[in-house]
CSV table of C-alpha atoms in Angstrom, one decimal:
chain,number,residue,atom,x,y,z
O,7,UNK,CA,-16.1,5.2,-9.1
O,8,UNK,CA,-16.4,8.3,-7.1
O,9,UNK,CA,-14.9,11.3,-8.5
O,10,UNK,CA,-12.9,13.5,-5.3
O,11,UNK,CA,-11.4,16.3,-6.8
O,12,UNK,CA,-11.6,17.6,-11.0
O,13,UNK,CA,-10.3,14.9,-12.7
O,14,UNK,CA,-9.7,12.8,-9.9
O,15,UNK,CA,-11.3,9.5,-9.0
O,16,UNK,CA,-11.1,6.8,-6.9
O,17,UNK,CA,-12.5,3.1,-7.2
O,18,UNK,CA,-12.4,-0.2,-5.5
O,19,UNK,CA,-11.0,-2.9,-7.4
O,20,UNK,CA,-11.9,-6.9,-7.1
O,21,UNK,CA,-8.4,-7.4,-4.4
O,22,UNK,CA,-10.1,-4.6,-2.1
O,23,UNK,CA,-7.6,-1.7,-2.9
O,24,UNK,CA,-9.2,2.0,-3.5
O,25,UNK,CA,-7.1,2.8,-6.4
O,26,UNK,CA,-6.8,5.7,-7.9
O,27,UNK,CA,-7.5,7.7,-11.2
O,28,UNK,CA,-5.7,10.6,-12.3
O,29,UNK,CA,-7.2,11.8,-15.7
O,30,UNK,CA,-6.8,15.1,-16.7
O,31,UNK,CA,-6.7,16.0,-20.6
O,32,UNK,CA,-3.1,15.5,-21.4
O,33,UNK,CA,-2.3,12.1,-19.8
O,34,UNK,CA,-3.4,9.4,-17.4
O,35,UNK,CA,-2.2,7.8,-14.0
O,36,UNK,CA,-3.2,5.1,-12.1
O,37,UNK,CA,-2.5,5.0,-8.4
O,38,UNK,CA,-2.4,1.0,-8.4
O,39,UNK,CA,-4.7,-0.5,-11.2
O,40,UNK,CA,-8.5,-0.7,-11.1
O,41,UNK,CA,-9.7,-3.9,-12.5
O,42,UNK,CA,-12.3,-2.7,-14.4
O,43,UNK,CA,-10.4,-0.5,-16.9
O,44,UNK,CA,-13.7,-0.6,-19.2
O,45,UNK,CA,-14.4,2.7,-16.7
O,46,UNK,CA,-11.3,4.3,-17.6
O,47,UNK,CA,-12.5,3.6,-21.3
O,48,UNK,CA,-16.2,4.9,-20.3
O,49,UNK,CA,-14.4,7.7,-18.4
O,50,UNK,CA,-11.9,8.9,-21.5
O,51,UNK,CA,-14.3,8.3,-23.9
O,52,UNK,CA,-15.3,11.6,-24.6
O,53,UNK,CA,-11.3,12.3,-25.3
O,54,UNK,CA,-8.7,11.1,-27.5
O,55,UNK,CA,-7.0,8.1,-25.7
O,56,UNK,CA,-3.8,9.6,-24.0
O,57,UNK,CA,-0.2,9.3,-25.2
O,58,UNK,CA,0.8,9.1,-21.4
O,59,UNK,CA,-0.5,6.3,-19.5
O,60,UNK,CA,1.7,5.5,-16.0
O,61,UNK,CA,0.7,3.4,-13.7
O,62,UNK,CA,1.9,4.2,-9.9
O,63,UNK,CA,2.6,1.2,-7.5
O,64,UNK,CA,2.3,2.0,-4.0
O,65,UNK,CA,4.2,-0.4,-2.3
O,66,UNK,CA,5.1,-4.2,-2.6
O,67,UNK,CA,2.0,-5.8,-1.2
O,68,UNK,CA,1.3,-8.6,-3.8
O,69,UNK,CA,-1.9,-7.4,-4.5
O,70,UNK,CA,-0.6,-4.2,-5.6
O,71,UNK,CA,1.3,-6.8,-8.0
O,72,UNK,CA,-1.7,-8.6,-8.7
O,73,UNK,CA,-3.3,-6.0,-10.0
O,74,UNK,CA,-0.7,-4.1,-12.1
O,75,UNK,CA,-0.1,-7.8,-14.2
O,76,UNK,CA,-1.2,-7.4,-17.8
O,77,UNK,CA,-1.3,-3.0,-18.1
O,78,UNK,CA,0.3,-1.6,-21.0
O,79,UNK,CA,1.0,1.6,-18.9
O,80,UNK,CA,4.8,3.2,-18.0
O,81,UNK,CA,5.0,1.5,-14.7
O,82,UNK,CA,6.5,3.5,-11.4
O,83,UNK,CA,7.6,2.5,-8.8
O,84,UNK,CA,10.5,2.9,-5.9
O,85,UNK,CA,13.8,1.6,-6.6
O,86,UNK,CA,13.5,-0.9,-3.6
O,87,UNK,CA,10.8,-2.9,-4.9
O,88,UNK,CA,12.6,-4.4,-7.6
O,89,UNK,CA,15.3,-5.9,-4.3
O,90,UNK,CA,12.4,-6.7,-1.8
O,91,UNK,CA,14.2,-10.0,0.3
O,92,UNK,CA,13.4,-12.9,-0.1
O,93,UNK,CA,12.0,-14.8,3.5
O,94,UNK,CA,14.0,-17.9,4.3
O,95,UNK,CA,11.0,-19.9,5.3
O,96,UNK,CA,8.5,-20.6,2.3
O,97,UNK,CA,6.3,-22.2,5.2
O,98,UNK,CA,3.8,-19.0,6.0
O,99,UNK,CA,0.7,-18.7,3.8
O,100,UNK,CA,0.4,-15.2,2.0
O,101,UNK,CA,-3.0,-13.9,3.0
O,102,UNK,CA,-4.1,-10.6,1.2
O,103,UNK,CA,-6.8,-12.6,-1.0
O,104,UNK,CA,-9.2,-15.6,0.4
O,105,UNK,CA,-9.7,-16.3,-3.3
O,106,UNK,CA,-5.9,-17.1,-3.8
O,107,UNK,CA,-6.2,-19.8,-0.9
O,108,UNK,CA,-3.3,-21.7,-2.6
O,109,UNK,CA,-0.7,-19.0,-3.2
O,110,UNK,CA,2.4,-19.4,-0.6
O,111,UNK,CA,5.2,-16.9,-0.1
O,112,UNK,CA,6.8,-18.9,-3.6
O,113,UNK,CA,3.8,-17.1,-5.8
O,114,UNK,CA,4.2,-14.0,-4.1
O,115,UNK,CA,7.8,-14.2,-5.1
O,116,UNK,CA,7.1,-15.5,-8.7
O,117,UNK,CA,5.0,-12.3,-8.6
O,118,UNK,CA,7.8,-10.1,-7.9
O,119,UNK,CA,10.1,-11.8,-10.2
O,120,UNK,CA,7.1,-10.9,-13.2
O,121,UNK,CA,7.6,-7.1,-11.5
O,122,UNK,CA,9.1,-4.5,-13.7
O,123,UNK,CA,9.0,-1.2,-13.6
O,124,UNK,CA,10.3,1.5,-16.2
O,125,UNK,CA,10.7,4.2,-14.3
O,126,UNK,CA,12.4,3.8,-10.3
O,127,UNK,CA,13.4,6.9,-8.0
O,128,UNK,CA,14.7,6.9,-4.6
O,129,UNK,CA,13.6,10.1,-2.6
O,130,UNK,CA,11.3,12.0,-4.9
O,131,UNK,CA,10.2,12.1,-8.7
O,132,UNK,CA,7.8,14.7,-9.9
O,133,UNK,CA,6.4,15.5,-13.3
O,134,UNK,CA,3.5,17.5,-14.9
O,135,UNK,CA,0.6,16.4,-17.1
O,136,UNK,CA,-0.3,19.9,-18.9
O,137,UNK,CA,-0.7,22.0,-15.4
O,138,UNK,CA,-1.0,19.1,-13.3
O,139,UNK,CA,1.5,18.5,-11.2
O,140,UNK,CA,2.3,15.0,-9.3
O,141,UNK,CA,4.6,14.5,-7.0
O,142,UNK,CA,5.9,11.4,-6.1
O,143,UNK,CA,7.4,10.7,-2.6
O,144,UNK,CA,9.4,7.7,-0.9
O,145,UNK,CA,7.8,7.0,2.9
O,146,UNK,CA,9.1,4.0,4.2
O,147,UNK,CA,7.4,3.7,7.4
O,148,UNK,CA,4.4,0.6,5.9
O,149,UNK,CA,7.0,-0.6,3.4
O,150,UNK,CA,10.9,0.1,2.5
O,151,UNK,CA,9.1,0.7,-1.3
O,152,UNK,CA,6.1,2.8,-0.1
O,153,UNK,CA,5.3,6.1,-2.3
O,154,UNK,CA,2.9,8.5,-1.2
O,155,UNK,CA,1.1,10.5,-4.8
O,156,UNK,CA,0.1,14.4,-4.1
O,157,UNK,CA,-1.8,16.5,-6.2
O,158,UNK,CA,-1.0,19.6,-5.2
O,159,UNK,CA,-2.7,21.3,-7.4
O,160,UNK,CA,-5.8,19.4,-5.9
O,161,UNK,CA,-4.9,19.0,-2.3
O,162,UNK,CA,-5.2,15.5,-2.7
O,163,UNK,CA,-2.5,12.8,-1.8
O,164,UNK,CA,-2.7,9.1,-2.1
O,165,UNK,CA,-0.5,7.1,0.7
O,166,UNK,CA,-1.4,3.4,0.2
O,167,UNK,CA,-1.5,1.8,3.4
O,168,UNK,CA,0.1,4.1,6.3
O,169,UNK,CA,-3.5,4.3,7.5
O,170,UNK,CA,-5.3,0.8,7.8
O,171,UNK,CA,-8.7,1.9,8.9
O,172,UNK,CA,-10.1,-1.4,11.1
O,173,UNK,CA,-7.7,-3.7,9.3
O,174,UNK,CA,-4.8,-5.2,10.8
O,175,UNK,CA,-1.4,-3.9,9.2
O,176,UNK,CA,1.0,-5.8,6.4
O,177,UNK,CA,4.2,-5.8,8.8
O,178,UNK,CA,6.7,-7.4,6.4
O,179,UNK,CA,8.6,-4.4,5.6
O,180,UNK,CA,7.5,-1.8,8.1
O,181,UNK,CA,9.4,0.3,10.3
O,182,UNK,CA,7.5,1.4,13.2
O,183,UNK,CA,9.6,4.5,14.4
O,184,UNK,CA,9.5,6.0,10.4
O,185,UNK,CA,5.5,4.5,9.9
O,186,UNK,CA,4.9,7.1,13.3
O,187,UNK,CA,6.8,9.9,11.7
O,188,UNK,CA,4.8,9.9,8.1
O,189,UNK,CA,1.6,9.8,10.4
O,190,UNK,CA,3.1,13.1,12.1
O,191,UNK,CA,3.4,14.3,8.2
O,192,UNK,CA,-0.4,13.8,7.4
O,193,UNK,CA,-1.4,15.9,10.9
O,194,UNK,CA,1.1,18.8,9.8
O,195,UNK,CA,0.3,22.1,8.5
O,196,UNK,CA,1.8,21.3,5.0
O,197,UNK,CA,-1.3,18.5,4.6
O,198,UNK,CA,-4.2,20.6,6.1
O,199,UNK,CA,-7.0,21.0,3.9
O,200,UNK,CA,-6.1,17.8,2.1
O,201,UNK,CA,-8.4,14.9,1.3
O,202,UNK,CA,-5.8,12.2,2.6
O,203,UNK,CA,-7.0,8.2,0.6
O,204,UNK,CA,-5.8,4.8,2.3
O,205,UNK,CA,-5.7,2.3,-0.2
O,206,UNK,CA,-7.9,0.0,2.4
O,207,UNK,CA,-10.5,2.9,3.5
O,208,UNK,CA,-10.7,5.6,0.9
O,209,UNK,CA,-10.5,9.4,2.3
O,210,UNK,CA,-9.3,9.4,5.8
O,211,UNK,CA,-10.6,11.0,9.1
O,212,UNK,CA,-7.7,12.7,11.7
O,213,UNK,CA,-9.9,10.1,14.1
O,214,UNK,CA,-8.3,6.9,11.7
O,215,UNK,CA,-4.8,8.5,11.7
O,216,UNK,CA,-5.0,9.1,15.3
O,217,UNK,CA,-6.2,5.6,15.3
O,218,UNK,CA,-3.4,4.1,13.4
O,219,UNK,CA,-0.5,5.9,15.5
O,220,UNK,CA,-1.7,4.0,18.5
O,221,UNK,CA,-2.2,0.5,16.8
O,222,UNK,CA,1.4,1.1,15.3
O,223,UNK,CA,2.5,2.3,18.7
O,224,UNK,CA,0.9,-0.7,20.3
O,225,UNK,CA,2.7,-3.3,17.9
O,226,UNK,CA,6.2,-1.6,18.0
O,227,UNK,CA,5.5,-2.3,21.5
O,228,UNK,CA,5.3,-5.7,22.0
O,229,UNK,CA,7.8,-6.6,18.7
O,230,UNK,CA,10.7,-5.0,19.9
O,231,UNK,CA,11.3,-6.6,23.5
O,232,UNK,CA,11.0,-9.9,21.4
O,233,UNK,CA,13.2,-9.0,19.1
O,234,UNK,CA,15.9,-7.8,21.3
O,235,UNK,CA,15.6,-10.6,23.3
O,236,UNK,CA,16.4,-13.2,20.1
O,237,UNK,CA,13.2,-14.4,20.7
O,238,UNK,CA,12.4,-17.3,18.3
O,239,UNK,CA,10.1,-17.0,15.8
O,240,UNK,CA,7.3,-19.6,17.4
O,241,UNK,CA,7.2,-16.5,20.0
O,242,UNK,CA,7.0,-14.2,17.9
O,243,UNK,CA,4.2,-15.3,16.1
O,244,UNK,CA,2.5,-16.0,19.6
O,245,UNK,CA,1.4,-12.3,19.4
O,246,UNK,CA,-1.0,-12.7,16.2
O,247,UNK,CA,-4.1,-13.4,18.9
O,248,UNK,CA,-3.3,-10.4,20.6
O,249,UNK,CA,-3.2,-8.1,17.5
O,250,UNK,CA,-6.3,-9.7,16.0
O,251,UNK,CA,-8.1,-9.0,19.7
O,252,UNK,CA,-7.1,-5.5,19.4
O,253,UNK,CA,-8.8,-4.8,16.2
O,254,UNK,CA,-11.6,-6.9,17.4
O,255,UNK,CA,-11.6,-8.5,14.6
O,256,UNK,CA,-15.0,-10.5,12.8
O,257,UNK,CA,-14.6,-14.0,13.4
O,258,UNK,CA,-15.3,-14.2,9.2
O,259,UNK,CA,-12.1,-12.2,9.0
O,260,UNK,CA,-10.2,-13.9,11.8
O,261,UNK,CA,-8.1,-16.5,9.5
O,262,UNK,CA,-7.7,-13.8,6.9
O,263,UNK,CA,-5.8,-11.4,8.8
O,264,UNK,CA,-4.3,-14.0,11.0
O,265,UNK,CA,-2.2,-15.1,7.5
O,266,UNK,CA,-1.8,-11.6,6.9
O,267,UNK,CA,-0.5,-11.2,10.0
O,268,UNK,CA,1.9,-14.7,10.4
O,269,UNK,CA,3.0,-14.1,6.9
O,270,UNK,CA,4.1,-10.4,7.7
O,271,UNK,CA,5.9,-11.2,11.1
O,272,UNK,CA,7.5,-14.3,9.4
O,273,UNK,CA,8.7,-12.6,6.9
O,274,UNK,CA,10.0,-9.5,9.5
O,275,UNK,CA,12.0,-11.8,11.1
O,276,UNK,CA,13.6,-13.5,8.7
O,277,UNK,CA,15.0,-10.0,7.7
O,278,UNK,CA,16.2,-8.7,11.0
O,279,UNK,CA,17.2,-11.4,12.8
């Protein structure tokens, strides 16, 4: 656990997320849910355990649902992850976790169906913990659900996966034209001096958002003709090779992302088509 800001931390949890930890005196938030929540106990334990507990879901990644499974805290979330579509094929292989090797897109679902939130917006929701402020903000660029978390108060803001680092994007519910315009956001004025965290590689470099915009740019590039063309899906899915050759991707890695990947495009054309 590495603490960014005051009262401010981020952690890795057993799926791979950074998540993070908001703990000031009056309350606590989770952005997405450490697994070892015997360090938010270590961390609090020199406090009286706090009446507000919420816990923040990014997106609607299953391993974001994974992890949030079992939490007694008020969970958050956007209003469109409690209607996320339901693919037509149950043939693709969701991917996130090697150590789920039998989950299909029918767990993933069973997943969402366990998934309820008490608290939903649909542009923005703030609120305060004592002086704290969060604000909490819908960018639907990775995901029609995504929330991006500032601190203001901190210059800190949590946006879950609009930058991938050298990992290969989730792509069933992005938008590519919106995903380039919240990249714009991070290089504005409004964000400089902020420590920017991806849920997949912690505090972000301009170099990795830079980075992304091009990979995003390069994907948008080669969906859409396919799309507009009413290609099928076998082509479609033809372009997984190329995307794993542009990330030059580990041959350990190779059938991870390459599920990652077929389950994401399968499931983006069975909602656009």
């Amino acid at each position: 656990m590495q603490e960014i800001a005051p009262n401010i931390f981020i952690a890795k949890n057993s799926l791979g997320l950074i998540t993070g930890i908001i703990h000031p005196q009056e309350g606590l938030v989770l952005i997405d849910s450490p697994t070892r929540l015997d360090d938010i106990e270590t961390l609090g334990s020199a406090r009286s355990k706090p009446s507000l507990r919420f816990l923040v879901i990014l997106d609607t990644n299953y391993d974001r649902l994974l992890s949030a499974k079992g939490m007694d805290f008020i969970i958050v979330a956007h209003c469109n992850s409690v209607s996320t579509t339901k693919p037509k094929s149950g043939a693709a292989i969701s991917s996130e976790d090697q150590s789920t090797q039998g989950d299909t897109l029918d767990s993933f679902n069973g997943s969402m169906r366990q998934f309820t939130p008490e608290i939903v917006f649909q542009k923005d929701l703030s609120f305060f913990l004592g002086s704290m402020e969060i604000r909490l903000e819908h960018h639907s660029g990775v995901n029609h659900a995504g929330i991006w978390v500032e601190v203001p108060q901190q210059k800190v803001l949590f946006v879950g996966d609009a930058v991938m680092g050298a990992e290969p994007p989730f792509l069933a519910y992005f938008n590519a034209d919106t995903w380039l315009a919240d990249l714009d956001q991070l290089t504005s004025e409004h964000f400089a001096g902020y420590q920017i965290i991806s849920s997949r590689c912690g505090i972000v470099t301009p170099e990795q958002i830079n980075a992304m915009r091009t990979s995003v740019t390069f994907i948008r590039d080669m969906l859409n003709p396919l799309l507009e063309s009413k290609a099928s899906l076998e082509e479609i899915l033809k372009l997984i090779p190329q995307v794993i050759n542009y990330y030059n991707v580990p041959p350990l890695l190779q059938d991870l992302y390459y599920n990652r990947l077929r389950w994401g495009l399968t499931t983006y054309y069975e909602n656009h088509r």
